[in-house]
XYZ file of C-alpha atoms in Angstrom:
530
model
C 114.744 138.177 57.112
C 111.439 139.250 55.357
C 109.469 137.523 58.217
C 111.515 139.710 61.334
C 110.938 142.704 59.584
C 107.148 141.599 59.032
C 107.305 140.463 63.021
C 108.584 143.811 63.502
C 105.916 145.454 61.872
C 103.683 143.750 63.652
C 105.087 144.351 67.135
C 104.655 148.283 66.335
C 100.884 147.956 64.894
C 100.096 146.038 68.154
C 102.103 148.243 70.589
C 104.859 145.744 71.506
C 107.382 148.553 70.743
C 107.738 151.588 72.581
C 109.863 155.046 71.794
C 109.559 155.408 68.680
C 108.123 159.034 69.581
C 110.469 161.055 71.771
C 107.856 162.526 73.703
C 106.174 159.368 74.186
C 103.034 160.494 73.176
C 101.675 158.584 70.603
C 98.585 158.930 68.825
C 97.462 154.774 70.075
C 94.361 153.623 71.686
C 94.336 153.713 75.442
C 95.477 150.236 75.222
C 98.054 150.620 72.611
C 99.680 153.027 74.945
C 99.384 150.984 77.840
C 100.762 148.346 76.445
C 104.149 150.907 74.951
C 104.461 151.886 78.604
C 104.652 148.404 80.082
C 106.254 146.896 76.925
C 106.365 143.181 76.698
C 109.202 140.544 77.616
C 112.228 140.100 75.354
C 111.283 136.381 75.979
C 107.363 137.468 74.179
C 109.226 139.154 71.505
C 111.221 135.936 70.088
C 108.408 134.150 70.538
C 106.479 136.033 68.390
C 108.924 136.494 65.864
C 109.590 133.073 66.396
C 106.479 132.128 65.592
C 105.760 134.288 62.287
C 108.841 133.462 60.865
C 107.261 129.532 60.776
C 103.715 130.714 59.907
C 102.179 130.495 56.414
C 100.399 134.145 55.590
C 96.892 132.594 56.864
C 98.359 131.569 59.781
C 100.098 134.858 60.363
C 97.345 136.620 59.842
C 94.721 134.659 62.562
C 98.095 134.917 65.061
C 98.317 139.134 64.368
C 94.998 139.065 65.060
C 94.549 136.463 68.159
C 97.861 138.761 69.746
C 96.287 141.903 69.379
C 93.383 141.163 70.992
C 95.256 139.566 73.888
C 97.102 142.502 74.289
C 94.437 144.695 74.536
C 93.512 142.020 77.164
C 96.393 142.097 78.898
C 95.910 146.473 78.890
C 92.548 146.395 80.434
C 93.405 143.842 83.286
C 96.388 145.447 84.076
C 94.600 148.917 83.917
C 92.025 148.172 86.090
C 89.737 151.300 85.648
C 92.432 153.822 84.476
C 92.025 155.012 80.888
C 95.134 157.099 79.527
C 94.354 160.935 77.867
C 95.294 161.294 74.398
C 98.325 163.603 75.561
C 99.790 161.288 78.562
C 102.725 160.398 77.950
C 104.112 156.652 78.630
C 106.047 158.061 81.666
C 102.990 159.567 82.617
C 100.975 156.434 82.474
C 104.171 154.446 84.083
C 103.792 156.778 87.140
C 100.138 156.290 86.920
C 99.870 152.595 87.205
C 103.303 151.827 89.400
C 103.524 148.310 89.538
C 104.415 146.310 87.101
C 103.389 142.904 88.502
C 100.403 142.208 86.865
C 101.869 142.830 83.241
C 104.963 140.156 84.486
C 102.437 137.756 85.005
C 100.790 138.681 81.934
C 103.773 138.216 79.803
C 104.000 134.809 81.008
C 100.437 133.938 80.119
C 101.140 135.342 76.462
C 104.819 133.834 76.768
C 102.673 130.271 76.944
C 100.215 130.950 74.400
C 103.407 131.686 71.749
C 104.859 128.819 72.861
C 101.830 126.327 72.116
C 101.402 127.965 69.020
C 105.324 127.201 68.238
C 104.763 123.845 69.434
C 101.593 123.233 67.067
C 103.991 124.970 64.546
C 106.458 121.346 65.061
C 103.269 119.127 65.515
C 101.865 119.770 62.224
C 105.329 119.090 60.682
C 106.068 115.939 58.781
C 108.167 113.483 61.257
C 111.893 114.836 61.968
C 113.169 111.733 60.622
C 111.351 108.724 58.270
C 110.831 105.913 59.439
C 114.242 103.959 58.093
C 113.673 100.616 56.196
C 116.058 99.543 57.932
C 117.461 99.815 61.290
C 121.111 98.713 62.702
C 120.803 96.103 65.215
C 121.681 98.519 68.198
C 121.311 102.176 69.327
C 124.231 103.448 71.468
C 123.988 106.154 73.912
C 126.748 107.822 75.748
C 126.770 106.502 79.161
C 123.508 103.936 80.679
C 119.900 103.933 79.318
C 117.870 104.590 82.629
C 114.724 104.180 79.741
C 113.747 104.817 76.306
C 110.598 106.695 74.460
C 110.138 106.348 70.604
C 108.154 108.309 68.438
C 105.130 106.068 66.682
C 105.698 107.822 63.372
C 108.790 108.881 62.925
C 112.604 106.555 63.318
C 113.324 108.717 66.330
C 114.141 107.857 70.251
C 114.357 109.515 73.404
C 116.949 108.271 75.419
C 117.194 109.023 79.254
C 120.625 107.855 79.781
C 122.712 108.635 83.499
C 123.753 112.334 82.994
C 121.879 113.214 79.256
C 118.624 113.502 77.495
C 119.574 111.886 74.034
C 117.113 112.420 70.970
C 118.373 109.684 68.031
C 118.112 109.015 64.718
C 116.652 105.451 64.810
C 118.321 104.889 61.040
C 121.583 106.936 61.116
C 122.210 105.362 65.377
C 123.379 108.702 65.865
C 121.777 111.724 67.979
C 120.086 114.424 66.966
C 120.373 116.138 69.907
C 122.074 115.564 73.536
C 121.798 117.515 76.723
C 122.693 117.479 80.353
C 119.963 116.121 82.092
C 118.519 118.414 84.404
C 115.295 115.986 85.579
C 114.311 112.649 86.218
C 111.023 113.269 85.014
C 110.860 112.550 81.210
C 107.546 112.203 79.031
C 106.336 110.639 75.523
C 107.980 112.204 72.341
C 105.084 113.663 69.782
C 104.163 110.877 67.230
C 106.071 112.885 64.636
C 109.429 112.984 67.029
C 109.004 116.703 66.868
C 108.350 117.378 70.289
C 108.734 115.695 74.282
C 107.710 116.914 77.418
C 109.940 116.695 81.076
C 108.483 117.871 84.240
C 110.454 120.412 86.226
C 109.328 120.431 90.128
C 105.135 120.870 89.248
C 105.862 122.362 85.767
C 105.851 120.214 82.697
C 107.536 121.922 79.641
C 107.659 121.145 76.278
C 111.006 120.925 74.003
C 111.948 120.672 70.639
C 113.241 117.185 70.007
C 115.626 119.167 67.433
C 117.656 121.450 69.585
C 116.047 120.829 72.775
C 114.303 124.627 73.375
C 111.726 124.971 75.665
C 108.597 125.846 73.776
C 106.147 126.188 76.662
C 105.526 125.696 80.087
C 102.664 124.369 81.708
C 102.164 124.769 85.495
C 100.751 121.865 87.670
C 100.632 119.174 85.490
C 103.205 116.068 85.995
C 104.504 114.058 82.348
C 102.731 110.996 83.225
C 99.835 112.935 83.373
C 100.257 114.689 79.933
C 99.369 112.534 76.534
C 99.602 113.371 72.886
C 96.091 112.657 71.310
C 97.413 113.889 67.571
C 98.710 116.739 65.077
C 97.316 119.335 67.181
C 96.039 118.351 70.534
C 96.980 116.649 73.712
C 94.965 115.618 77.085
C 96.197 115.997 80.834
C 95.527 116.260 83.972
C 96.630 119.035 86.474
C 97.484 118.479 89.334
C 96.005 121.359 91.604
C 92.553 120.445 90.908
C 92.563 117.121 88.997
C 90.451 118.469 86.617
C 90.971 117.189 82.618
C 91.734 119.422 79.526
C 92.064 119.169 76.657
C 94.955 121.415 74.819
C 93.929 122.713 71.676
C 97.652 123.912 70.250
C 96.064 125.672 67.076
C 94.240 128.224 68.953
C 96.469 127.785 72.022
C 93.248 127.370 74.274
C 92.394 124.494 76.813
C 88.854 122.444 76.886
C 88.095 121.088 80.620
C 86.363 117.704 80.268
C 84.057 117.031 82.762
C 82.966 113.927 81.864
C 86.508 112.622 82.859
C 85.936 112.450 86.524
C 87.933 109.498 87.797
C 91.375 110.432 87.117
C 93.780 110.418 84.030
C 95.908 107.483 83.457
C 96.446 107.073 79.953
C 95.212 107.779 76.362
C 94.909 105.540 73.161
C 93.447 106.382 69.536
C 89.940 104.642 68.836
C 90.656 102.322 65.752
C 89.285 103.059 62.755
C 87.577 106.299 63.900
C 89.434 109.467 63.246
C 89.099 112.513 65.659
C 87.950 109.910 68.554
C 90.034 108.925 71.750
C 89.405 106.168 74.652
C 90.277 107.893 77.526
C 91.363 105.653 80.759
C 90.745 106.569 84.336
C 91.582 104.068 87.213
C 88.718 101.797 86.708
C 86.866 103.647 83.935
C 87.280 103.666 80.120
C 85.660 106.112 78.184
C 85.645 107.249 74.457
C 85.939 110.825 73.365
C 85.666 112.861 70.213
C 87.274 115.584 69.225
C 84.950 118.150 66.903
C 86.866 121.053 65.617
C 85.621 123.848 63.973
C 86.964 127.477 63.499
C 87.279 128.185 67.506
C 88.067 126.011 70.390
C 87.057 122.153 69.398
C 84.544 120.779 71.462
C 84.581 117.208 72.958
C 81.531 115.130 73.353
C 81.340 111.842 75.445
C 80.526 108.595 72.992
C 80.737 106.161 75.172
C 82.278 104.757 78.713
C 82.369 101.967 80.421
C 83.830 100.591 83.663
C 86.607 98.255 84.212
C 86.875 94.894 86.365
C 89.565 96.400 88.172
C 91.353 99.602 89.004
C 93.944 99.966 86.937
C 97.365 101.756 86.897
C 99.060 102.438 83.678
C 102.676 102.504 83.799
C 105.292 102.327 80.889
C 106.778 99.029 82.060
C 103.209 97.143 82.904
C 100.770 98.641 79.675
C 100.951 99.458 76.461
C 98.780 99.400 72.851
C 99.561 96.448 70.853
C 100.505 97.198 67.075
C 96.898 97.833 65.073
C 96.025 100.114 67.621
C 93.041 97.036 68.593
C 93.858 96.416 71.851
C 95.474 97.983 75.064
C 96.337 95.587 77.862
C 97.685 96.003 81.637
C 99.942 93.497 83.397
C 100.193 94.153 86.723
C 99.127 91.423 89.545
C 97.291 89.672 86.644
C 96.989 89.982 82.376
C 94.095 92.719 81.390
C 93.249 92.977 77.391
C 90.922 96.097 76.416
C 89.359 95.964 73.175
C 89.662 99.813 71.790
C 86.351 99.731 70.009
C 83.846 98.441 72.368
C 85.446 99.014 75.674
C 85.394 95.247 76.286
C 87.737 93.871 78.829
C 89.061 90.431 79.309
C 91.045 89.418 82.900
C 93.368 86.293 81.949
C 93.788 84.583 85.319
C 97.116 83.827 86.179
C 97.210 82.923 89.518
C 99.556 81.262 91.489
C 101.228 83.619 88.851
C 101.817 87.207 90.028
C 102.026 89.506 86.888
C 105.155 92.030 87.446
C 105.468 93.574 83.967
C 104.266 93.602 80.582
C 105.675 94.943 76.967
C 104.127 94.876 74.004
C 105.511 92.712 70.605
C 105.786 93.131 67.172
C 102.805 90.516 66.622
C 99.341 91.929 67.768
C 98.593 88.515 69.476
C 101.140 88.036 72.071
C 102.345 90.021 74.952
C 105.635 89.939 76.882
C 104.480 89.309 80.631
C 107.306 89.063 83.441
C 105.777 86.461 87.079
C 106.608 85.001 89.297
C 105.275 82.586 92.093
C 105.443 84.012 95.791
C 107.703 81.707 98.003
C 108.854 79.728 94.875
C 112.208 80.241 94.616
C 112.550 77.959 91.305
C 109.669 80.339 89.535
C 111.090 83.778 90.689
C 110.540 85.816 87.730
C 110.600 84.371 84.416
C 109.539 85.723 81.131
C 106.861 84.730 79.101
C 104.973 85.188 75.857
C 101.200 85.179 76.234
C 99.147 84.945 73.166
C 95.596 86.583 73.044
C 93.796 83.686 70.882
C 95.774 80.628 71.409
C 95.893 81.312 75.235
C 99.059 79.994 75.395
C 102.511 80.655 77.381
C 105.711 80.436 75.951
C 108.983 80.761 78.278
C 111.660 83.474 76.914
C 115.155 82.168 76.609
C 116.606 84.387 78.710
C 120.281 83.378 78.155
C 120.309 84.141 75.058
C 119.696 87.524 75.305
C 121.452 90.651 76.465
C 118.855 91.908 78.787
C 115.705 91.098 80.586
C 114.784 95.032 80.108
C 112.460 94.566 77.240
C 110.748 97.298 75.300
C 108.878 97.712 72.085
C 109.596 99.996 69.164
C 106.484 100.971 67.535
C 107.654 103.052 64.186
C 109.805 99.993 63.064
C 107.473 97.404 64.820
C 110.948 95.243 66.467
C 111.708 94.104 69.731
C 114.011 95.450 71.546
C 116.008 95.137 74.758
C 117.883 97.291 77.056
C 121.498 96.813 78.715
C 123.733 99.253 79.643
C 124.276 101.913 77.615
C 122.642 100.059 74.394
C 118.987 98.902 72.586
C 119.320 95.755 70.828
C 116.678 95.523 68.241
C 115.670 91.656 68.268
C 115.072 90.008 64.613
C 112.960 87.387 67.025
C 112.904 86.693 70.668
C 113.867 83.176 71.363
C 111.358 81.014 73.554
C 110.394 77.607 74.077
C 107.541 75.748 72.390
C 104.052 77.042 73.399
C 102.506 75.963 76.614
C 98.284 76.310 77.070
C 97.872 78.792 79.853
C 95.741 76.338 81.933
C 99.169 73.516 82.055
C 101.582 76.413 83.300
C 99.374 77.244 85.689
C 98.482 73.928 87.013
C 101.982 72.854 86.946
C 102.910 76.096 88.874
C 99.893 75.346 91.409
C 101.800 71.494 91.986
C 105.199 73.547 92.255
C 103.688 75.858 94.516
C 101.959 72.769 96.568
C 105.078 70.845 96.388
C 106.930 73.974 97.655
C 104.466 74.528 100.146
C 105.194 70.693 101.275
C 108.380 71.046 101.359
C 108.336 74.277 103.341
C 105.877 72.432 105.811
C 108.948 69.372 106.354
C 111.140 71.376 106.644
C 109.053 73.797 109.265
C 107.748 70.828 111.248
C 112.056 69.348 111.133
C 113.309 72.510 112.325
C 110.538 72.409 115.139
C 111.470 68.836 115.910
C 114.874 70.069 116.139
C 114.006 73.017 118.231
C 111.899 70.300 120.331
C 115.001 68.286 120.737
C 117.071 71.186 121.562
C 114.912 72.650 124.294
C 114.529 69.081 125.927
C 117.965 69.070 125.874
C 118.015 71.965 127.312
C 115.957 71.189 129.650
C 117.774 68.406 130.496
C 120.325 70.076 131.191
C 119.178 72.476 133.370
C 117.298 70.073 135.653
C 120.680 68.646 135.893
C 121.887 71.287 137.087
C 119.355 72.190 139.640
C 119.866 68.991 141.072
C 123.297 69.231 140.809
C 122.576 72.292 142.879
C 120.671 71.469 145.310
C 122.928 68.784 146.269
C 125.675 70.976 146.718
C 122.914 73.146 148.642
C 122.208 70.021 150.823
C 126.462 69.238 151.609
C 127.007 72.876 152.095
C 124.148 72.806 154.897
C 125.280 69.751 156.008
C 129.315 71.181 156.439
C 127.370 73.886 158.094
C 125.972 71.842 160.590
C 128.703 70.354 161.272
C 131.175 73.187 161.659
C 128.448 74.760 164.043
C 128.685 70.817 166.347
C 132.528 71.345 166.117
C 132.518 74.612 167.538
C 129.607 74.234 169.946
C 131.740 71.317 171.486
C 134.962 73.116 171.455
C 133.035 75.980 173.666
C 131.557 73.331 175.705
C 135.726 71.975 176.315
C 136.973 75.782 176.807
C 134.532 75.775 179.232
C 134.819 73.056 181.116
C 138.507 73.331 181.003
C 137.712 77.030 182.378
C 135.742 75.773 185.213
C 138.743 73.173 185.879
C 140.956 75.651 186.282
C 139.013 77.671 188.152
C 138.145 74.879 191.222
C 141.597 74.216 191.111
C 142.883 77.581 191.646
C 139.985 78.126 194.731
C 141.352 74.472 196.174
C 144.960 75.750 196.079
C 143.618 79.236 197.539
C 142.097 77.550 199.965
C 145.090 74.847 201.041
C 147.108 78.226 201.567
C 144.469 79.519 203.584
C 144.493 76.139 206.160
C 148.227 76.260 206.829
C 149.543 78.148 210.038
């Protein structure tokens, strides 16, 4: 209570509160009444009482004096050139000024500001649940896991299931928080399970894990795109201009960072080196740090180098394996980045198409999902690679729930995904280990074999087809002559018929003739008589 009444004090030192003279005219700077005229948003209000409320008195103090100074900001933009008298009045200066637009948009600007500082508020907060000791061997959600974030320091989950956004307490399997889900685009929980991002349309906001209350909202930047780097910052990319910040959520402020020029794909701590980041683009690595001071932190460029390969992270093909050592990328073929020199290493796989990849509780090995194209025998299986043995060794498949395989980081298990359940693995069955260079020659004989086999079979169906189309042919030559016999008779009959009735003319004929001397002779005989 002692903090609203504080937040309300400060709201009337700074101008956020108007009438509290009837007249309205109020001994304020210009800007003071400005600001009483064209109050701020309820939404600004909470905020900022929000806010106090989880402030420590130095904190309080450096946010009084940041928001007064923004709202003297927000006076003279929305001002222009107009300076209020000491005697106008706020309807005066409401008349004066007419629209209200500018302070709307404004409001939102400060609305965002609040809400990083209320989400650095949560960051700097101790996780929302420990990590448990120990965890039961499955976390339930209400209806089907679609896919699953965990927090790396803190025993808490974010589970997109069909219809809800879940947040769960890894050790109590029970959620801290469930939702409706109104997007498909969900982002990483904050290390300390404080905190997760979802994108609405272009818009990514960020929520309380807790009670799921938007914090902030950030236009033109997508979840993928955003990363937490630590306590109090994050990186991402916008989308508008595909320029890279970085968020500063002490001060509230943004740093661009020019030096990232090839895109934003992901983010992983430098091991061993506080305060410094290697920053992935799509065939660039480079390594950042962070130098804060009493203003905005600056970032300075250590060192980059460029990849074999452009590279797209994805949840389901990259990850960081536990240490924090290595990253790695499995998609076509197997790509290990060393954190601390930049260093990467292509395992070749082929015939072996890389599909997926998933970290493991063991730094050395790496869950990699391939399969051989036009192999139906070698159609996707699951395998565990290991970085210094360089070695394969098949998963067991049957004897697990799922292939859907994920990797919790804060209790360092395997897990798998099936329905509406994780099953955390105590180990993942496989076969003994193969050396990477037998698989792959044994998949290169399967894939000749196959390709042999394909061959017989193409060159039987062609004899077949061969067979066919000379019977066919055959058959159809057959039939021509066939035809052309029956052509032939039917001329022949035509002939024929055209002799039969030629003669039979010829007989009317003659018989006409006949008949015709004998009718002059008897003509005649009558003609003779007396």
């Amino acid at each position: 209570m002692k903090y609203r009444k504080l937040a309300a004090c400060t709201l009337l030192s700074t101008g956020l509160l108007s009438g509290c003279n009837m007249d309205g005219r109020l001994t304020f700077s210009p800007e003071d009444k400005i600001n009483a005229a064209f109050p701020v948003s309820e939404a600004v209000r909470f905020s900022q009482v929000t806010l106090l409320e989880q402030a420590s008195p130095e904190q309080r103090d450096d946010i009084q004096r940041l928001l007064k100074s923004r709202l003297r900001l927000r006076a003279l933009e929305c001002a222009k050139d107009y300076t209020p008298s000491w005697y106008a009045s706020l309807t005066d200066i409401r008349e004066k000024l007419g629209d209200s637009t500018c302070f709307t948009d404004a409001d939102a600007a400060l609305q965002t500001w609040l809400g990083l500082r209320r989400a650095g508020m949560q960051l700097s907060q101790p996780a929302l649940r420990a990590i448990p000791s120990t965890v039961p061997p499955y976390i339930v959600a209400s209806s089907t896991i679609q896919n699953a974030r965990f927090a790396d320091k803190a025993g808490v989950a974010l589970l997109e299931a069909r219809e809800t956004l879940e947040v769960m307490d890894l050790g109590a399997n029970k959620a801290i928080h469930r939702a409706p889900k109104d997007t498909s685009a969900v982002g990483r929980l904050s290390a300390n399970g404080r905190l997760y991002t979802v994108g609405l349309g272009q818009r990514l906001q960020i929520r309380e894990s807790a009670t799921g209350t938007t914090l902030a909202d950030i236009p033109s930047v997508y979840p993928h795109e955003f990363h937490w780097l630590d306590d109090r910052t994050a990186l991402y990319e916008r989308s508008d201009n595909r320029k890279t910040f970085l968020l500063d959520f002490v001060s509230g402020e943004e740093v661009e960072l020019p030096m990232i020029q090839r895109g934003l794909t992901t983010v992983a701590a430098a091991p061993g080196t506080p305060n410094q980041f290697v920053v992935f683009g799509h065939q660039q690595a480079s390594r950042i740090e962070v130098i804060r001071g009493t203003g905005k932190p600056e970032v300075r460029l250590v060192s980059e180098r460029n990849l074999p390969r452009a590279i797209n992270w994805s949840t389901n093909t990259s990850g960081v394996l536990p240490g924090g050592k290595h990253a790695f990328e499995a998609s076509r073929q197997l790509t290990v980045i060393n954190l601390e020199d930049l260093q990467a290493r292509e395992i070749q796989t082929e015939p072996l198409y890389i599909q997926q990849g998933s970290a493991t509780p063991d730094a050395d090995k790496i869950i990699i999902r391939g399969y051989v194209q036009g192999v139906p025998t070698h159609g996707g299986k699951d395998y565990v690679f290991s970085l210094s043995a360089n070695t394969l060794s098949e998963v067991n498949s049957s004897e697990l729930p799922s292939r859907q395989f994920t990797y919790v980081p804060s209790v360092n298990r395997q897990a798998v995904i099936s329905d509406s359940k994780i099953t955390l693995l105590d180990s993942l069955p496989t076969l003994p280990p193969v050396p990477l260079s037998n698989v792959l020659a044994a998949l290169v004989d399967a894939a000749n074999q196959h390709k042999l086999e394909m061959f017989s079979r193409e060159q039987a169906m062609q004899d077949t087809m061969l067979r066919a189309q000379q019977t066919r042919d055959a058959f159809q030559n057959r039939l021509m002559r066939d035809e052309e016999q029956r052509r032939l008779e039917m001329q022949a009959r035509q002939r024929e018929l055209e002799a039969y009735q030629a003669r039979r003319l010829r007989e009317a004929e003659e018989q006409r003739r006949q008949l015709e001397a004998e009718r002059r002779m008897r003509r005649d005989a009558q003609m003779v008589r007396p």
